[in-house]
PDB file of C-alpha atoms in Angstrom:
ATOM      1  CA  UNK P1413     -73.106 126.213  97.025  1.00 63.00           C
ATOM      2  CA  UNK P1414     -70.105 125.924  94.761  1.00 79.00           C
ATOM      3  CA  UNK P1415     -66.695 126.844  96.107  1.00 83.00           C
ATOM      4  CA  UNK P1416     -64.948 129.591  94.172  1.00 90.00           C
ATOM      5  CA  UNK P1417     -61.191 129.327  94.667  1.00 92.00           C
ATOM      6  CA  UNK P1418     -60.565 132.847  93.401  1.00 94.00           C
ATOM      7  CA  UNK P1419     -62.977 134.297  95.951  1.00 95.00           C
ATOM      8  CA  UNK P1420     -61.311 132.322  98.752  1.00 95.00           C
ATOM      9  CA  UNK P1421     -57.908 133.657  97.713  1.00 95.00           C
ATOM     10  CA  UNK P1422     -59.249 137.225  97.421  1.00 96.00           C
ATOM     11  CA  UNK P1423     -60.823 136.892 100.886  1.00 96.00           C
ATOM     12  CA  UNK P1424     -57.498 135.649 102.238  1.00 97.00           C
ATOM     13  CA  UNK P1425     -55.704 138.595 100.682  1.00 97.00           C
ATOM     14  CA  UNK P1426     -58.207 141.028 102.230  1.00 97.00           C
ATOM     15  CA  UNK P1427     -57.755 139.259 105.571  1.00 97.00           C
ATOM     16  CA  UNK P1428     -53.980 139.621 105.296  1.00 97.00           C
ATOM     17  CA  UNK P1429     -54.351 143.304 104.424  1.00 96.00           C
ATOM     18  CA  UNK P1430     -56.684 143.970 107.333  1.00 93.00           C
ATOM     19  CA  UNK P1431     -54.526 142.066 109.823  1.00 93.00           C
ATOM     20  CA  UNK P1432     -51.273 143.617 108.635  1.00 93.00           C
ATOM     21  CA  UNK P1433     -52.752 147.120 108.944  1.00 92.00           C
ATOM     22  CA  UNK P1434     -54.341 146.402 112.316  1.00 83.00           C
ATOM     23  CA  UNK P1435     -51.851 148.777 113.903  1.00 80.00           C
ATOM     24  CA  UNK P1436     -53.888 151.588 112.385  1.00 79.00           C
ATOM     25  CA  UNK P1437     -56.488 151.679 115.140  1.00 71.00           C
ATOM     26  CA  UNK P1438     -58.138 154.696 116.688  1.00 69.00           C
ATOM     27  CA  UNK P1439     -59.171 154.310 120.340  1.00 71.00           C
ATOM     28  CA  UNK P1440     -62.610 155.856 120.885  1.00 64.00           C
ATOM     29  CA  UNK P1441     -64.251 155.202 124.202  1.00 64.00           C
ATOM     30  CA  UNK P1442     -64.039 151.586 125.293  1.00 61.00           C
ATOM     31  CA  UNK P1443     -63.398 150.158 121.829  1.00 59.00           C
ATOM     32  CA  UNK P1444     -60.644 150.138 119.261  1.00 60.00           C
ATOM     33  CA  UNK P1445     -61.933 151.639 116.037  1.00 66.00           C
ATOM     34  CA  UNK P1446     -60.417 150.033 112.994  1.00 72.00           C
ATOM     35  CA  UNK P1447     -61.343 151.702 109.685  1.00 87.00           C
ATOM     36  CA  UNK P1448     -59.264 149.293 107.551  1.00 92.00           C
ATOM     37  CA  UNK P1449     -61.567 146.440 108.602  1.00 90.00           C
ATOM     38  CA  UNK P1450     -64.540 148.347 107.227  1.00 93.00           C
ATOM     39  CA  UNK P1451     -62.703 149.170 104.019  1.00 95.00           C
ATOM     40  CA  UNK P1452     -62.086 145.441 103.547  1.00 96.00           C
ATOM     41  CA  UNK P1453     -65.694 144.621 104.526  1.00 96.00           C
ATOM     42  CA  UNK P1454     -67.038 146.827 101.748  1.00 97.00           C
ATOM     43  CA  UNK P1455     -64.606 145.470  99.176  1.00 97.00           C
ATOM     44  CA  UNK P1456     -65.500 141.909 100.184  1.00 97.00           C
ATOM     45  CA  UNK P1457     -69.215 142.665 100.218  1.00 96.00           C
ATOM     46  CA  UNK P1458     -69.164 144.165  96.734  1.00 96.00           C
ATOM     47  CA  UNK P1459     -66.759 141.740  95.052  1.00 96.00           C
ATOM     48  CA  UNK P1460     -67.097 138.488  97.027  1.00 96.00           C
ATOM     49  CA  UNK P1461     -70.660 138.362  98.360  1.00 95.00           C
ATOM     50  CA  UNK P1462     -72.063 137.536 101.787  1.00 96.00           C
ATOM     51  CA  UNK P1463     -70.538 134.097 102.443  1.00 95.00           C
ATOM     52  CA  UNK P1464     -66.973 135.026 101.549  1.00 96.00           C
ATOM     53  CA  UNK P1465     -67.374 138.517 103.034  1.00 96.00           C
ATOM     54  CA  UNK P1466     -68.455 137.162 106.411  1.00 97.00           C
ATOM     55  CA  UNK P1467     -65.696 134.542 106.220  1.00 97.00           C
ATOM     56  CA  UNK P1468     -63.117 137.268 105.632  1.00 97.00           C
ATOM     57  CA  UNK P1469     -64.490 139.356 108.510  1.00 95.00           C
ATOM     58  CA  UNK P1470     -64.495 136.359 110.862  1.00 96.00           C
ATOM     59  CA  UNK P1471     -60.955 135.301 109.886  1.00 97.00           C
ATOM     60  CA  UNK P1472     -59.675 138.854 110.342  1.00 94.00           C
ATOM     61  CA  UNK P1473     -61.314 139.200 113.757  1.00 92.00           C
ATOM     62  CA  UNK P1474     -60.024 135.785 114.860  1.00 95.00           C
ATOM     63  CA  UNK P1475     -56.432 136.445 113.776  1.00 95.00           C
ATOM     64  CA  UNK P1476     -56.439 139.934 115.290  1.00 90.00           C
ATOM     65  CA  UNK P1477     -57.682 138.480 118.593  1.00 89.00           C
ATOM     66  CA  UNK P1478     -55.042 135.745 118.539  1.00 93.00           C
ATOM     67  CA  UNK P1479     -52.348 138.356 117.887  1.00 91.00           C
ATOM     68  CA  UNK P1480     -53.680 140.677 120.611  1.00 86.00           C
ATOM     69  CA  UNK P1481     -54.461 143.530 118.197  1.00 81.00           C
ATOM     70  CA  UNK P1482     -58.249 143.233 118.473  1.00 78.00           C
ATOM     71  CA  UNK P1483     -60.988 142.485 120.949  1.00 80.00           C
ATOM     72  CA  UNK P1484     -64.009 140.208 120.997  1.00 83.00           C
ATOM     73  CA  UNK P1485     -66.052 143.249 119.970  1.00 82.00           C
ATOM     74  CA  UNK P1486     -64.573 142.907 116.478  1.00 82.00           C
ATOM     75  CA  UNK P1487     -66.665 139.824 115.741  1.00 89.00           C
ATOM     76  CA  UNK P1488     -70.225 141.183 115.846  1.00 88.00           C
ATOM     77  CA  UNK P1489     -69.381 144.525 114.256  1.00 84.00           C
ATOM     78  CA  UNK P1490     -67.325 143.310 111.348  1.00 90.00           C
ATOM     79  CA  UNK P1491     -69.360 140.226 110.505  1.00 94.00           C
ATOM     80  CA  UNK P1492     -72.771 141.925 110.571  1.00 95.00           C
ATOM     81  CA  UNK P1493     -71.432 144.861 108.543  1.00 94.00           C
ATOM     82  CA  UNK P1494     -69.863 142.650 105.879  1.00 96.00           C
ATOM     83  CA  UNK P1495     -73.007 140.531 105.622  1.00 97.00           C
ATOM     84  CA  UNK P1496     -75.448 143.420 105.340  1.00 97.00           C
ATOM     85  CA  UNK P1497     -73.216 145.245 102.853  1.00 97.00           C
ATOM     86  CA  UNK P1498     -73.044 142.193 100.603  1.00 97.00           C
ATOM     87  CA  UNK P1499     -76.726 141.257 100.809  1.00 98.00           C
ATOM     88  CA  UNK P1500     -77.910 144.794 100.110  1.00 98.00           C
ATOM     89  CA  UNK P1501     -75.501 145.082  97.179  1.00 97.00           C
ATOM     90  CA  UNK P1502     -76.632 141.727  95.749  1.00 96.00           C
ATOM     91  CA  UNK P1503     -80.286 142.756  95.895  1.00 97.00           C
ATOM     92  CA  UNK P1504     -79.935 146.335  94.643  1.00 97.00           C
ATOM     93  CA  UNK P1505     -76.723 146.397  92.598  1.00 95.00           C
ATOM     94  CA  UNK P1506     -76.126 149.900  93.980  1.00 97.00           C
ATOM     95  CA  UNK P1507     -72.842 150.852  95.599  1.00 97.00           C
ATOM     96  CA  UNK P1508     -74.491 153.516  97.739  1.00 97.00           C
ATOM     97  CA  UNK P1509     -76.770 150.825  99.194  1.00 97.00           C
ATOM     98  CA  UNK P1510     -73.733 148.644  99.936  1.00 97.00           C
ATOM     99  CA  UNK P1511     -72.068 151.531 101.766  1.00 97.00           C
ATOM    100  CA  UNK P1512     -75.225 152.176 103.774  1.00 97.00           C
ATOM    101  CA  UNK P1513     -75.439 148.456 104.573  1.00 97.00           C
ATOM    102  CA  UNK P1514     -71.902 148.441 105.989  1.00 96.00           C
ATOM    103  CA  UNK P1515     -72.475 151.578 108.063  1.00 96.00           C
ATOM    104  CA  UNK P1516     -75.842 150.423 109.413  1.00 96.00           C
ATOM    105  CA  UNK P1517     -74.722 146.813 109.880  1.00 95.00           C
ATOM    106  CA  UNK P1518     -71.539 147.650 111.747  1.00 91.00           C
ATOM    107  CA  UNK P1519     -72.430 150.974 113.341  1.00 90.00           C
ATOM    108  CA  UNK P1520     -75.945 150.285 114.552  1.00 92.00           C
ATOM    109  CA  UNK P1521     -76.559 146.518 114.578  1.00 94.00           C
ATOM    110  CA  UNK P1522     -72.961 145.532 115.362  1.00 89.00           C
ATOM    111  CA  UNK P1523     -72.728 148.225 118.030  1.00 85.00           C
ATOM    112  CA  UNK P1524     -75.875 146.909 119.712  1.00 88.00           C
ATOM    113  CA  UNK P1525     -74.725 143.275 119.421  1.00 88.00           C
ATOM    114  CA  UNK P1526     -71.530 144.216 121.272  1.00 84.00           C
ATOM    115  CA  UNK P1527     -73.517 144.787 124.448  1.00 82.00           C
ATOM    116  CA  UNK P1528     -74.007 141.086 125.261  1.00 78.00           C
ATOM    117  CA  UNK P1529     -70.434 140.306 124.199  1.00 77.00           C
ATOM    118  CA  UNK P1530     -69.032 143.033 126.455  1.00 72.00           C
ATOM    119  CA  UNK P1531     -71.254 142.383 129.439  1.00 70.00           C
ATOM    120  CA  UNK P1532     -71.666 138.595 129.428  1.00 68.00           C
ATOM    121  CA  UNK P1533     -68.456 137.335 127.852  1.00 71.00           C
ATOM    122  CA  UNK P1534     -65.944 140.063 128.650  1.00 70.00           C
ATOM    123  CA  UNK P1535     -67.493 140.945 132.026  1.00 67.00           C
ATOM    124  CA  UNK P1536     -67.517 144.694 131.332  1.00 73.00           C
ATOM    125  CA  UNK P1537     -70.248 147.051 132.395  1.00 71.00           C
ATOM    126  CA  UNK P1538     -71.751 148.642 129.327  1.00 68.00           C
ATOM    127  CA  UNK P1539     -74.907 150.381 128.248  1.00 67.00           C
ATOM    128  CA  UNK P1540     -76.898 148.926 125.361  1.00 69.00           C
ATOM    129  CA  UNK P1541     -75.881 151.678 122.927  1.00 73.00           C
ATOM    130  CA  UNK P1542     -72.362 152.277 124.321  1.00 75.00           C
ATOM    131  CA  UNK P1543     -70.606 150.951 121.222  1.00 79.00           C
ATOM    132  CA  UNK P1544     -72.843 152.463 118.556  1.00 83.00           C
ATOM    133  CA  UNK P1545     -71.126 155.859 118.304  1.00 84.00           C
ATOM    134  CA  UNK P1546     -67.539 154.521 118.270  1.00 82.00           C
ATOM    135  CA  UNK P1547     -68.496 151.872 115.698  1.00 84.00           C
ATOM    136  CA  UNK P1548     -70.284 154.473 113.568  1.00 89.00           C
ATOM    137  CA  UNK P1549     -67.171 156.668 113.548  1.00 86.00           C
ATOM    138  CA  UNK P1550     -64.962 153.734 112.591  1.00 85.00           C
ATOM    139  CA  UNK P1551     -67.233 152.344 109.891  1.00 90.00           C
ATOM    140  CA  UNK P1552     -67.920 155.769 108.407  1.00 90.00           C
ATOM    141  CA  UNK P1553     -64.181 156.340 107.938  1.00 87.00           C
ATOM    142  CA  UNK P1554     -63.534 152.904 106.470  1.00 91.00           C
ATOM    143  CA  UNK P1555     -66.602 153.056 104.243  1.00 95.00           C
ATOM    144  CA  UNK P1556     -65.562 156.466 102.922  1.00 93.00           C
ATOM    145  CA  UNK P1557     -62.136 155.040 102.070  1.00 93.00           C
ATOM    146  CA  UNK P1558     -63.823 152.110 100.299  1.00 96.00           C
ATOM    147  CA  UNK P1559     -66.158 154.431  98.395  1.00 97.00           C
ATOM    148  CA  UNK P1560     -63.192 156.409  97.074  1.00 97.00           C
ATOM    149  CA  UNK P1561     -61.340 153.247  96.041  1.00 96.00           C
ATOM    150  CA  UNK P1562     -64.344 151.504  94.480  1.00 96.00           C
ATOM    151  CA  UNK P1563     -65.398 154.738  92.774  1.00 95.00           C
ATOM    152  CA  UNK P1564     -61.994 154.934  91.101  1.00 96.00           C
ATOM    153  CA  UNK P1565     -62.247 151.270  90.073  1.00 95.00           C
ATOM    154  CA  UNK P1566     -65.734 151.843  88.622  1.00 94.00           C
ATOM    155  CA  UNK P1567     -64.667 154.935  86.651  1.00 94.00           C
ATOM    156  CA  UNK P1568     -61.665 153.153  85.165  1.00 95.00           C
ATOM    157  CA  UNK P1569     -63.594 150.005  84.204  1.00 92.00           C
ATOM    158  CA  UNK P1570     -61.470 147.888  86.549  1.00 93.00           C
ATOM    159  CA  UNK P1571     -64.446 147.045  88.755  1.00 92.00           C
ATOM    160  CA  UNK P1572     -66.175 145.121  85.977  1.00 91.00           C
ATOM    161  CA  UNK P1573     -62.878 143.419  85.098  1.00 92.00           C
ATOM    162  CA  UNK P1574     -62.188 142.313  88.693  1.00 91.00           C
ATOM    163  CA  UNK P1575     -65.792 141.125  89.140  1.00 90.00           C
ATOM    164  CA  UNK P1576     -65.466 139.070  85.969  1.00 89.00           C
ATOM    165  CA  UNK P1577     -62.223 137.526  87.151  1.00 89.00           C
ATOM    166  CA  UNK P1578     -63.723 136.509  90.493  1.00 90.00           C
ATOM    167  CA  UNK P1579     -66.823 134.941  88.920  1.00 85.00           C
ATOM    168  CA  UNK P1580     -64.870 133.074  86.254  1.00 71.00           C
ATOM    169  CA  UNK P1581     -63.904 129.920  88.195  1.00 48.00           C
ATOM    170  CA  UNK P1582     -66.317 127.776  90.167  1.00 43.00           C
ATOM    171  CA  UNK P1583     -65.750 124.296  91.535  1.00 40.00           C
TER     172      UNK P1583
END
């Protein structure tokens, strides 16, 4: 794999955006729902691909945990959502598939993967599907925001321009 400096920088900028807006969290049930993370996941999945998208999601979750604005539940949800969004988009080239990948990856798979994190690592009692509904609400909001933004970029021609910029430099 070649390292793309522009994608690393873009991932860092998305991480900074997600961390700086981490105050915009909606408490639903036992989790903190964070739609900005999902907005950034979709943008990273579409423009950066799975490796850089997962890296951005991991870095955001790690920094938010270190700052006390997130929980360990941010790791499985955000990383699985970013990965599935990117992989589905790479294989289909369809934005609607990328959006579905983020929602399914974070809302369903990430929500289920939170069970062992909550019960074994955090020591909380939780049901297997306890985090699915809150994660679905959060990811649906963030994915809708991303769809509006990316839709505007696609209509204006800026999406192709940005994609070309990010692919231009490989080392």
